[in-house]
């Protein structure tokens, strides 16, 4: 039998945590034959609710779930972690400036990065879900100098999945017929969902749609503002779909992309496509044997270039702001 994989989830008592933990425990994160130990990291006020969720996890009698530990100590929470899902974050509240938001999150992600550095397993893989996800990932990564930088990633898979769904609806295709879609840049309203290299049942998506106005005025804003539309409709932010995307992100990272397809991940840039090195930006990537690689050699047209540059510019500004705050 396989050794259990230690999976740490922060913000475990939150709404994404509630949607996420049961799918991890049932084998969707790593695969149907991989046992898991869960480590739930919360702030003191969240511990009781996390205990309640752990009771429900027990009550599922999941065959793959070996044990659950609940803690508010990051050194304990990340001890021996092989996978860390950083979900807990400080949301933007009314009247909060960007600087306030970044420093509040720096107060979470800097110590968590250090705790990962000091306590996690050598093969640790980190996914940051908590917003601002890309820059929170940068803060955590900078605080973990002994962990290879590429192990710190940020979630744009929800944006990727949203874009696939919108493109499928537009073209009347099945979601499974859509390949090679890309989210570029920041997980924010500036993100750029790119269909110029995407395929719909083997045909080029942009040629098939052949409607730049739809792209610019409907598709891109619908994907980029989907989070706000969910809040408007549901009265609460995306939770199950965000948890599902976190599952997809890690599953794909560990188990590989399908031949002839790729996915989108926020990862430290190596300078590809003119994205300054070190920024945690979303790219098209293929994965194999637990490693990812940026898809190279794509032609970037004018329409795409402007939008990628704008989102990357925003990431550079966030990086400069956290640098000024002494967070990286
Ligand atoms: P909730 O407010 O329901 O839950 C957050 C939980 O985190 C709370 O239980 C809180 O006690 C805990 N927490 C806060 N600080 C912590 C710390 N220092 N250590 C451990 N736990 C801590 O939020 P939820 O709806 O679950 O969303 C979580 C985060 O995901 C938010 O930052 C949200 O903006 C972000 N999202 C990111 C998405 C993405 O695509 N990257 C999409 C969905 C979501 O909006």
mmCIF file of C-alpha atoms and ligand atoms in Angstrom:
data_model
loop_
_atom_site.group_PDB
_atom_site.id
_atom_site.type_symbol
_atom_site.label_atom_id
_atom_site.label_comp_id
_atom_site.label_asym_id
_atom_site.label_seq_id
_atom_site.Cartn_x
_atom_site.Cartn_y
_atom_site.Cartn_z
ATOM 1 C CA UNK A 1 0.000 0.000 0.000
ATOM 2 C CA UNK A 2 1.135 3.556 -0.704
ATOM 3 C CA UNK A 3 2.422 5.958 1.941
ATOM 4 C CA UNK A 4 -0.212 8.583 2.726
ATOM 5 C CA UNK A 5 0.347 12.045 1.265
ATOM 6 C CA UNK A 6 0.175 14.911 3.741
ATOM 7 C CA UNK A 7 -2.184 17.609 2.499
ATOM 8 C CA UNK A 8 -2.416 20.910 4.386
ATOM 9 C CA UNK A 9 -5.418 23.175 3.846
ATOM 10 C CA UNK A 10 -5.469 26.690 5.298
ATOM 11 C CA UNK A 11 -8.784 28.441 5.803
ATOM 12 C CA UNK A 12 -10.237 24.975 6.279
ATOM 13 C CA UNK A 13 -13.306 26.316 8.087
ATOM 14 C CA UNK A 14 -14.236 28.661 5.238
ATOM 15 C CA UNK A 15 -16.699 28.026 2.451
ATOM 16 C CA UNK A 16 -14.093 26.884 -0.092
ATOM 17 C CA UNK A 17 -12.575 24.671 2.590
ATOM 18 C CA UNK A 18 -15.936 23.038 3.170
ATOM 19 C CA UNK A 19 -16.311 22.244 -0.524
ATOM 20 C CA UNK A 20 -12.683 21.147 -0.862
ATOM 21 C CA UNK A 21 -11.982 18.805 2.039
ATOM 22 C CA UNK A 22 -14.505 16.121 1.138
ATOM 23 C CA UNK A 23 -13.162 15.868 -2.387
ATOM 24 C CA UNK A 24 -9.573 15.626 -1.172
ATOM 25 C CA UNK A 25 -10.573 12.902 1.268
ATOM 26 C CA UNK A 26 -12.464 10.979 -1.405
ATOM 27 C CA UNK A 27 -9.417 10.806 -3.682
ATOM 28 C CA UNK A 28 -10.076 13.516 -6.244
ATOM 29 C CA UNK A 29 -6.997 15.597 -5.455
ATOM 30 C CA UNK A 30 -4.335 12.968 -6.031
ATOM 31 C CA UNK A 31 -6.066 9.909 -7.397
ATOM 32 C CA UNK A 32 -8.317 7.038 -6.308
ATOM 33 C CA UNK A 33 -5.428 4.963 -4.916
ATOM 34 C CA UNK A 34 -3.595 7.607 -2.874
ATOM 35 C CA UNK A 35 -4.272 7.733 0.878
ATOM 36 C CA UNK A 36 -4.150 11.172 2.509
ATOM 37 C CA UNK A 37 -3.526 12.742 5.900
ATOM 38 C CA UNK A 38 -5.293 16.071 6.282
ATOM 39 C CA UNK A 39 -3.827 19.006 8.201
ATOM 40 C CA UNK A 40 -6.311 21.813 8.745
ATOM 41 C CA UNK A 41 -4.750 25.167 9.547
ATOM 42 C CA UNK A 42 -7.061 27.881 10.855
ATOM 43 C CA UNK A 43 -6.944 30.984 12.991
ATOM 44 C CA UNK A 44 -8.154 30.491 16.580
ATOM 45 C CA UNK A 45 -11.711 31.693 15.759
ATOM 46 C CA UNK A 46 -11.953 29.075 13.007
ATOM 47 C CA UNK A 47 -10.814 26.057 15.012
ATOM 48 C CA UNK A 48 -14.216 25.025 16.346
ATOM 49 C CA UNK A 49 -15.854 25.069 12.918
ATOM 50 C CA UNK A 50 -12.873 23.130 11.534
ATOM 51 C CA UNK A 51 -13.460 20.507 14.229
ATOM 52 C CA UNK A 52 -17.071 20.239 13.110
ATOM 53 C CA UNK A 53 -15.973 19.692 9.522
ATOM 54 C CA UNK A 54 -13.494 17.059 10.715
ATOM 55 C CA UNK A 55 -16.348 15.255 12.500
ATOM 56 C CA UNK A 56 -18.268 15.164 9.220
ATOM 57 C CA UNK A 57 -15.178 13.897 7.411
ATOM 58 C CA UNK A 58 -14.965 11.090 9.972
ATOM 59 C CA UNK A 59 -18.627 10.340 9.373
ATOM 60 C CA UNK A 60 -17.991 9.772 5.680
ATOM 61 C CA UNK A 61 -15.677 6.855 6.518
ATOM 62 C CA UNK A 62 -13.589 7.659 3.443
ATOM 63 C CA UNK A 63 -11.315 4.682 2.814
ATOM 64 C CA UNK A 64 -8.433 6.930 1.710
ATOM 65 C CA UNK A 65 -8.516 9.323 4.670
ATOM 66 C CA UNK A 66 -5.950 8.223 7.266
ATOM 67 C CA UNK A 67 -5.989 11.041 9.810
ATOM 68 C CA UNK A 68 -6.951 14.655 10.389
ATOM 69 C CA UNK A 69 -5.050 17.173 12.469
ATOM 70 C CA UNK A 70 -6.416 20.608 13.304
ATOM 71 C CA UNK A 71 -4.179 23.442 14.407
ATOM 72 C CA UNK A 72 -3.686 27.192 14.508
ATOM 73 C CA UNK A 73 0.108 26.801 14.526
ATOM 74 C CA UNK A 74 1.587 27.041 11.031
ATOM 75 C CA UNK A 75 4.691 25.070 12.048
ATOM 76 C CA UNK A 76 2.444 22.158 13.022
ATOM 77 C CA UNK A 77 0.088 22.630 10.080
ATOM 78 C CA UNK A 78 2.856 22.397 7.471
ATOM 79 C CA UNK A 79 4.934 19.708 9.198
ATOM 80 C CA UNK A 80 5.807 17.144 6.564
ATOM 81 C CA UNK A 81 3.353 18.662 4.067
ATOM 82 C CA UNK A 82 3.595 17.294 0.536
ATOM 83 C CA UNK A 83 0.779 19.464 -0.825
ATOM 84 C CA UNK A 84 -0.335 22.790 0.666
ATOM 85 C CA UNK A 85 -3.516 24.553 -0.397
ATOM 86 C CA UNK A 86 -3.395 28.120 0.891
ATOM 87 C CA UNK A 87 -7.032 29.146 0.882
ATOM 88 C CA UNK A 88 -7.363 31.342 3.984
ATOM 89 C CA UNK A 89 -6.741 35.006 3.223
ATOM 90 C CA UNK A 90 -7.819 38.478 4.249
ATOM 91 C CA UNK A 91 -10.621 39.623 1.937
ATOM 92 C CA UNK A 92 -10.898 43.200 0.743
ATOM 93 C CA UNK A 93 -13.412 45.060 2.857
ATOM 94 C CA UNK A 94 -15.132 48.342 2.113
ATOM 95 C CA UNK A 95 -12.830 51.318 1.944
ATOM 96 C CA UNK A 96 -9.690 49.180 1.988
ATOM 97 C CA UNK A 97 -6.850 50.474 -0.190
ATOM 98 C CA UNK A 98 -4.651 48.102 -2.165
ATOM 99 C CA UNK A 99 -1.732 48.761 0.190
ATOM 100 C CA UNK A 100 -3.861 47.778 3.211
ATOM 101 C CA UNK A 101 -5.019 44.618 1.471
ATOM 102 C CA UNK A 102 -1.490 43.628 0.491
ATOM 103 C CA UNK A 103 -0.041 44.242 3.943
ATOM 104 C CA UNK A 104 -2.884 42.354 5.660
ATOM 105 C CA UNK A 105 -2.223 39.385 3.402
ATOM 106 C CA UNK A 106 1.520 39.768 3.816
ATOM 107 C CA UNK A 107 0.887 39.201 7.508
ATOM 108 C CA UNK A 108 -0.602 35.810 6.585
ATOM 109 C CA UNK A 109 1.485 34.612 3.633
ATOM 110 C CA UNK A 110 4.935 35.663 4.807
ATOM 111 C CA UNK A 111 4.833 33.596 8.019
ATOM 112 C CA UNK A 112 3.124 30.730 6.194
ATOM 113 C CA UNK A 113 5.893 30.772 3.564
ATOM 114 C CA UNK A 114 8.474 30.607 6.326
ATOM 115 C CA UNK A 115 6.623 27.780 8.060
ATOM 116 C CA UNK A 116 6.550 25.877 4.757
ATOM 117 C CA UNK A 117 10.270 26.547 4.315
ATOM 118 C CA UNK A 118 11.058 25.215 7.784
ATOM 119 C CA UNK A 119 8.634 22.299 8.088
ATOM 120 C CA UNK A 120 7.267 20.975 4.796
ATOM 121 C CA UNK A 121 8.475 17.841 3.004
ATOM 122 C CA UNK A 122 11.181 18.178 0.323
ATOM 123 C CA UNK A 123 8.663 17.556 -2.451
ATOM 124 C CA UNK A 124 6.187 20.220 -1.242
ATOM 125 C CA UNK A 125 3.831 21.630 -3.880
ATOM 126 C CA UNK A 126 1.984 24.831 -2.974
ATOM 127 C CA UNK A 127 -1.199 26.214 -4.515
ATOM 128 C CA UNK A 128 -2.346 29.665 -3.411
ATOM 129 C CA UNK A 129 -6.090 30.217 -3.767
ATOM 130 C CA UNK A 130 -6.562 33.126 -1.336
ATOM 131 C CA UNK A 131 -6.644 36.502 -3.048
ATOM 132 C CA UNK A 132 -4.760 38.391 -4.318
ATOM 133 C CA UNK A 133 -3.562 34.893 -5.226
ATOM 134 C CA UNK A 134 -0.605 35.655 -7.514
ATOM 135 C CA UNK A 135 0.964 38.192 -5.198
ATOM 136 C CA UNK A 136 0.214 36.152 -2.069
ATOM 137 C CA UNK A 137 2.068 33.290 -3.766
ATOM 138 C CA UNK A 138 4.988 35.633 -4.462
ATOM 139 C CA UNK A 139 5.100 36.679 -0.799
ATOM 140 C CA UNK A 140 5.054 33.071 0.425
ATOM 141 C CA UNK A 141 7.670 32.038 -2.124
ATOM 142 C CA UNK A 142 10.015 34.860 -1.142
ATOM 143 C CA UNK A 143 9.754 33.743 2.495
ATOM 144 C CA UNK A 144 10.779 30.189 1.560
ATOM 145 C CA UNK A 145 14.306 30.479 0.132
ATOM 146 C CA UNK A 146 15.076 26.767 0.645
ATOM 147 C CA UNK A 147 12.092 25.600 -1.417
ATOM 148 C CA UNK A 148 12.526 25.681 -5.214
ATOM 149 C CA UNK A 149 10.590 28.747 -6.421
ATOM 150 C CA UNK A 150 8.625 26.742 -8.997
ATOM 151 C CA UNK A 151 6.793 24.876 -6.237
ATOM 152 C CA UNK A 152 4.777 28.019 -5.490
ATOM 153 C CA UNK A 153 1.804 28.409 -7.790
ATOM 154 C CA UNK A 154 -1.367 30.512 -7.891
ATOM 155 C CA UNK A 155 -4.796 29.432 -9.023
ATOM 156 C CA UNK A 156 -6.128 30.560 -12.394
ATOM 157 C CA UNK A 157 -7.768 27.205 -13.093
ATOM 158 C CA UNK A 158 -11.191 28.534 -12.137
ATOM 159 C CA UNK A 159 -10.788 31.235 -14.784
ATOM 160 C CA UNK A 160 -9.602 28.556 -17.225
ATOM 161 C CA UNK A 161 -12.631 26.371 -16.528
ATOM 162 C CA UNK A 162 -14.992 29.344 -16.752
ATOM 163 C CA UNK A 163 -13.529 30.246 -20.153
ATOM 164 C CA UNK A 164 -13.926 26.681 -21.428
ATOM 165 C CA UNK A 165 -17.541 26.678 -20.334
ATOM 166 C CA UNK A 166 -18.297 30.015 -22.031
ATOM 167 C CA UNK A 167 -16.587 28.940 -25.259
ATOM 168 C CA UNK A 168 -18.458 25.637 -25.268
ATOM 169 C CA UNK A 169 -21.769 27.473 -24.856
ATOM 170 C CA UNK A 170 -20.924 29.885 -27.683
ATOM 171 C CA UNK A 171 -19.887 27.176 -30.135
ATOM 172 C CA UNK A 172 -22.388 24.512 -29.109
ATOM 173 C CA UNK A 173 -19.493 22.127 -28.429
ATOM 174 C CA UNK A 174 -19.034 19.814 -25.461
ATOM 175 C CA UNK A 175 -16.585 21.106 -22.854
ATOM 176 C CA UNK A 176 -14.502 17.998 -23.461
ATOM 177 C CA UNK A 177 -14.023 19.098 -27.093
ATOM 178 C CA UNK A 178 -12.246 22.284 -26.017
ATOM 179 C CA UNK A 179 -8.463 22.168 -25.763
ATOM 180 C CA UNK A 180 -5.507 24.518 -25.419
ATOM 181 C CA UNK A 181 -7.260 27.437 -23.853
ATOM 182 C CA UNK A 182 -5.000 29.844 -21.969
ATOM 183 C CA UNK A 183 -5.437 32.283 -19.105
ATOM 184 C CA UNK A 184 -2.587 34.807 -19.082
ATOM 185 C CA UNK A 185 -1.545 37.171 -16.312
ATOM 186 C CA UNK A 186 -3.167 37.916 -12.991
ATOM 187 C CA UNK A 187 -6.170 36.236 -11.347
ATOM 188 C CA UNK A 188 -8.024 39.554 -11.385
ATOM 189 C CA UNK A 189 -10.239 41.565 -13.693
ATOM 190 C CA UNK A 190 -7.189 42.181 -15.957
ATOM 191 C CA UNK A 191 -6.685 38.469 -16.688
ATOM 192 C CA UNK A 192 -6.667 37.538 -20.370
ATOM 193 C CA UNK A 193 -8.512 34.407 -21.511
ATOM 194 C CA UNK A 194 -6.963 33.583 -24.909
ATOM 195 C CA UNK A 195 -8.779 31.491 -27.519
ATOM 196 C CA UNK A 196 -6.404 32.189 -30.430
ATOM 197 C CA UNK A 197 -4.632 28.873 -29.890
ATOM 198 C CA UNK A 198 -7.619 27.040 -28.494
ATOM 199 C CA UNK A 199 -9.317 24.247 -30.398
ATOM 200 C CA UNK A 200 -12.973 23.293 -30.564
ATOM 201 C CA UNK A 201 -13.266 19.688 -31.735
ATOM 202 C CA UNK A 202 -9.937 20.109 -33.545
ATOM 203 C CA UNK A 203 -10.794 23.434 -35.224
ATOM 204 C CA UNK A 204 -9.153 26.718 -34.265
ATOM 205 C CA UNK A 205 -11.514 28.421 -31.815
ATOM 206 C CA UNK A 206 -10.874 32.028 -32.887
ATOM 207 C CA UNK A 207 -11.474 31.178 -36.557
ATOM 208 C CA UNK A 208 -14.588 29.224 -35.693
ATOM 209 C CA UNK A 209 -16.039 32.042 -33.597
ATOM 210 C CA UNK A 210 -14.749 34.669 -36.043
ATOM 211 C CA UNK A 211 -16.137 37.558 -34.018
ATOM 212 C CA UNK A 212 -13.626 39.881 -32.396
ATOM 213 C CA UNK A 213 -16.384 42.063 -30.920
ATOM 214 C CA UNK A 214 -17.802 39.045 -29.068
ATOM 215 C CA UNK A 215 -14.334 38.263 -27.778
ATOM 216 C CA UNK A 216 -13.605 41.791 -26.599
ATOM 217 C CA UNK A 217 -17.055 42.792 -25.353
ATOM 218 C CA UNK A 218 -18.653 39.558 -24.181
ATOM 219 C CA UNK A 219 -16.286 36.621 -23.711
ATOM 220 C CA UNK A 220 -13.368 38.324 -21.957
ATOM 221 C CA UNK A 221 -15.466 40.440 -19.554
ATOM 222 C CA UNK A 222 -17.821 37.533 -18.803
ATOM 223 C CA UNK A 223 -14.895 35.322 -17.772
ATOM 224 C CA UNK A 224 -13.038 38.095 -15.936
ATOM 225 C CA UNK A 225 -16.106 39.288 -14.021
ATOM 226 C CA UNK A 226 -17.672 35.901 -13.373
ATOM 227 C CA UNK A 227 -16.722 36.031 -9.699
ATOM 228 C CA UNK A 228 -18.734 39.225 -9.236
ATOM 229 C CA UNK A 229 -21.692 37.731 -11.148
ATOM 230 C CA UNK A 230 -21.691 34.706 -8.816
ATOM 231 C CA UNK A 231 -21.706 36.984 -5.757
ATOM 232 C CA UNK A 232 -24.597 38.950 -7.257
ATOM 233 C CA UNK A 233 -26.626 35.796 -7.933
ATOM 234 C CA UNK A 234 -25.722 33.612 -4.974
ATOM 235 C CA UNK A 235 -25.167 36.244 -2.329
ATOM 236 C CA UNK A 236 -21.820 34.600 -1.614
ATOM 237 C CA UNK A 237 -18.607 34.162 -3.566
ATOM 238 C CA UNK A 238 -17.725 31.111 -5.657
ATOM 239 C CA UNK A 239 -17.006 28.180 -3.398
ATOM 240 C CA UNK A 240 -17.691 24.774 -4.944
ATOM 241 C CA UNK A 241 -16.355 25.865 -8.338
ATOM 242 C CA UNK A 242 -13.260 27.351 -6.689
ATOM 243 C CA UNK A 243 -12.707 24.142 -4.721
ATOM 244 C CA UNK A 244 -13.181 22.140 -7.918
ATOM 245 C CA UNK A 245 -10.574 24.267 -9.680
ATOM 246 C CA UNK A 246 -8.099 23.757 -6.825
ATOM 247 C CA UNK A 247 -8.647 20.009 -7.156
ATOM 248 C CA UNK A 248 -8.116 20.225 -10.938
ATOM 249 C CA UNK A 249 -4.953 22.338 -10.535
ATOM 250 C CA UNK A 250 -3.219 19.921 -8.184
ATOM 251 C CA UNK A 251 -4.512 16.784 -9.928
ATOM 252 C CA UNK A 252 -3.162 18.014 -13.253
ATOM 253 C CA UNK A 253 0.159 19.122 -11.735
ATOM 254 C CA UNK A 254 0.679 15.701 -10.149
ATOM 255 C CA UNK A 255 -0.860 13.457 -12.797
ATOM 256 C CA UNK A 256 -0.095 15.291 -16.065
ATOM 257 C CA UNK A 257 -1.933 17.045 -18.874
ATOM 258 C CA UNK A 258 -3.527 14.973 -21.620
ATOM 259 C CA UNK A 259 -1.617 14.647 -24.908
ATOM 260 C CA UNK A 260 -2.635 17.471 -27.245
ATOM 261 C CA UNK A 261 -3.874 19.708 -24.461
ATOM 262 C CA UNK A 262 -2.542 22.096 -21.859
ATOM 263 C CA UNK A 263 -3.791 23.957 -18.801
ATOM 264 C CA UNK A 264 -3.322 27.352 -17.129
ATOM 265 C CA UNK A 265 -1.358 27.868 -13.917
ATOM 266 C CA UNK A 266 -0.015 30.932 -12.147
ATOM 267 C CA UNK A 267 3.726 30.175 -11.892
ATOM 268 C CA UNK A 268 6.981 32.087 -11.420
ATOM 269 C CA UNK A 269 7.905 33.473 -14.827
ATOM 270 C CA UNK A 270 11.186 32.432 -16.435
ATOM 271 C CA UNK A 271 10.897 35.436 -18.767
ATOM 272 C CA UNK A 272 8.839 33.597 -21.408
ATOM 273 C CA UNK A 273 6.506 35.709 -23.550
ATOM 274 C CA UNK A 274 8.008 38.928 -22.222
ATOM 275 C CA UNK A 275 6.708 38.376 -18.680
ATOM 276 C CA UNK A 276 9.413 39.667 -16.307
ATOM 277 C CA UNK A 277 11.247 36.843 -14.573
ATOM 278 C CA UNK A 278 9.991 36.044 -11.087
ATOM 279 C CA UNK A 279 6.468 37.460 -11.423
ATOM 280 C CA UNK A 280 3.860 34.829 -10.629
ATOM 281 C CA UNK A 281 1.783 35.020 -13.769
ATOM 282 C CA UNK A 282 -0.588 32.633 -15.496
ATOM 283 C CA UNK A 283 0.789 30.749 -18.518
ATOM 284 C CA UNK A 284 -0.186 27.859 -20.735
ATOM 285 C CA UNK A 285 1.575 24.834 -19.265
ATOM 286 C CA UNK A 286 1.893 21.130 -19.835
ATOM 287 C CA UNK A 287 2.598 18.860 -16.876
ATOM 288 C CA UNK A 288 4.300 15.496 -16.573
ATOM 289 C CA UNK A 289 5.744 13.496 -13.660
ATOM 290 C CA UNK A 290 4.845 16.211 -11.157
ATOM 291 C CA UNK A 291 6.571 18.996 -13.110
ATOM 292 C CA UNK A 292 5.196 21.701 -15.366
ATOM 293 C CA UNK A 293 6.625 23.416 -18.426
ATOM 294 C CA UNK A 294 5.502 26.589 -20.170
ATOM 295 C CA UNK A 295 4.215 25.920 -23.684
ATOM 296 C CA UNK A 296 6.725 27.669 -25.950
ATOM 297 C CA UNK A 297 6.596 29.159 -29.423
ATOM 298 C CA UNK A 298 3.012 30.438 -29.538
ATOM 299 C CA UNK A 299 2.409 33.398 -31.841
ATOM 300 C CA UNK A 300 1.013 36.280 -29.841
ATOM 301 C CA UNK A 301 -1.013 38.670 -31.996
ATOM 302 C CA UNK A 302 -1.606 42.358 -31.313
ATOM 303 C CA UNK A 303 -4.999 41.732 -29.685
ATOM 304 C CA UNK A 304 -3.431 39.314 -27.200
ATOM 305 C CA UNK A 305 -0.198 41.255 -26.654
ATOM 306 C CA UNK A 306 -1.966 44.376 -25.390
ATOM 307 C CA UNK A 307 -4.052 42.383 -22.946
ATOM 308 C CA UNK A 308 -1.228 40.189 -21.649
ATOM 309 C CA UNK A 309 0.932 43.269 -21.136
ATOM 310 C CA UNK A 310 -1.803 45.072 -19.192
ATOM 311 C CA UNK A 311 -2.316 42.178 -16.791
ATOM 312 C CA UNK A 312 1.436 41.654 -16.356
ATOM 313 C CA UNK A 313 1.806 45.376 -15.683
ATOM 314 C CA UNK A 314 -0.682 45.014 -12.836
ATOM 315 C CA UNK A 315 1.333 42.107 -11.421
ATOM 316 C CA UNK A 316 4.514 44.190 -11.595
ATOM 317 C CA UNK A 317 2.773 46.985 -9.692
ATOM 318 C CA UNK A 318 1.596 44.551 -7.009
ATOM 319 C CA UNK A 319 5.141 43.172 -6.745
ATOM 320 C CA UNK A 320 6.564 46.700 -6.397
ATOM 321 C CA UNK A 321 3.984 47.505 -3.717
ATOM 322 C CA UNK A 322 4.805 44.431 -1.616
ATOM 323 C CA UNK A 323 8.509 45.096 -2.091
ATOM 324 C CA UNK A 324 7.993 48.605 -0.740
ATOM 325 C CA UNK A 325 6.116 47.144 2.218
ATOM 326 C CA UNK A 326 9.097 44.883 2.935
ATOM 327 C CA UNK A 327 7.025 41.749 2.285
ATOM 328 C CA UNK A 328 9.404 40.298 -0.319
HETATM 329 P P1 LIG B 1 -14.080 32.346 3.785
HETATM 330 O O1 LIG B 1 -14.045 33.691 4.390
HETATM 331 O O2 LIG B 1 -15.342 31.553 3.765
HETATM 332 O O3 LIG B 1 -12.984 31.428 4.504
HETATM 333 C C1 LIG B 1 -11.688 31.868 4.764
HETATM 334 C C2 LIG B 1 -11.181 31.084 5.954
HETATM 335 O O4 LIG B 1 -9.797 31.389 6.116
HETATM 336 C C3 LIG B 1 -11.871 31.440 7.271
HETATM 337 O O5 LIG B 1 -12.328 30.264 7.896
HETATM 338 C C4 LIG B 1 -10.769 32.120 8.079
HETATM 339 O O6 LIG B 1 -10.886 31.863 9.464
HETATM 340 C C5 LIG B 1 -9.529 31.462 7.493
HETATM 341 N N1 LIG B 1 -8.283 32.210 7.695
HETATM 342 C C6 LIG B 1 -8.085 33.540 7.682
HETATM 343 N N2 LIG B 1 -6.809 33.836 7.945
HETATM 344 C C7 LIG B 1 -6.165 32.655 8.115
HETATM 345 C C8 LIG B 1 -4.831 32.298 8.435
HETATM 346 N N3 LIG B 1 -3.901 33.227 8.648
HETATM 347 N N4 LIG B 1 -4.525 30.985 8.540
HETATM 348 C C9 LIG B 1 -5.460 30.035 8.355
HETATM 349 N N5 LIG B 1 -6.742 30.324 8.066
HETATM 350 C C10 LIG B 1 -7.095 31.604 7.950
HETATM 351 O O7 LIG B 1 -13.497 32.524 2.316
HETATM 352 P P2 LIG B 1 -13.638 31.555 1.046
HETATM 353 O O8 LIG B 1 -14.884 31.873 0.340
HETATM 354 O O9 LIG B 1 -13.392 30.155 1.475
HETATM 355 O O10 LIG B 1 -12.453 32.100 0.132
HETATM 356 C C11 LIG B 1 -11.107 31.959 0.487
HETATM 357 C C12 LIG B 1 -10.204 32.762 -0.432
HETATM 358 O O11 LIG B 1 -10.286 32.293 -1.766
HETATM 359 C C13 LIG B 1 -10.541 34.262 -0.506
HETATM 360 O O12 LIG B 1 -9.331 34.984 -0.404
HETATM 361 C C14 LIG B 1 -11.114 34.412 -1.892
HETATM 362 O O13 LIG B 1 -10.931 35.718 -2.397
HETATM 363 C C15 LIG B 1 -10.321 33.397 -2.654
HETATM 364 N N6 LIG B 1 -10.840 32.967 -3.965
HETATM 365 C C16 LIG B 1 -9.947 32.728 -4.953
HETATM 366 C C17 LIG B 1 -10.319 32.271 -6.194
HETATM 367 C C18 LIG B 1 -9.305 32.006 -7.265
HETATM 368 O O14 LIG B 1 -9.725 31.678 -8.373
HETATM 369 N N7 LIG B 1 -7.996 32.111 -7.052
HETATM 370 C C19 LIG B 1 -11.742 32.055 -6.521
HETATM 371 C C20 LIG B 1 -12.603 31.906 -5.309
HETATM 372 C C21 LIG B 1 -12.273 32.787 -4.157
HETATM 373 O O15 LIG B 1 -12.827 34.054 -4.387
#
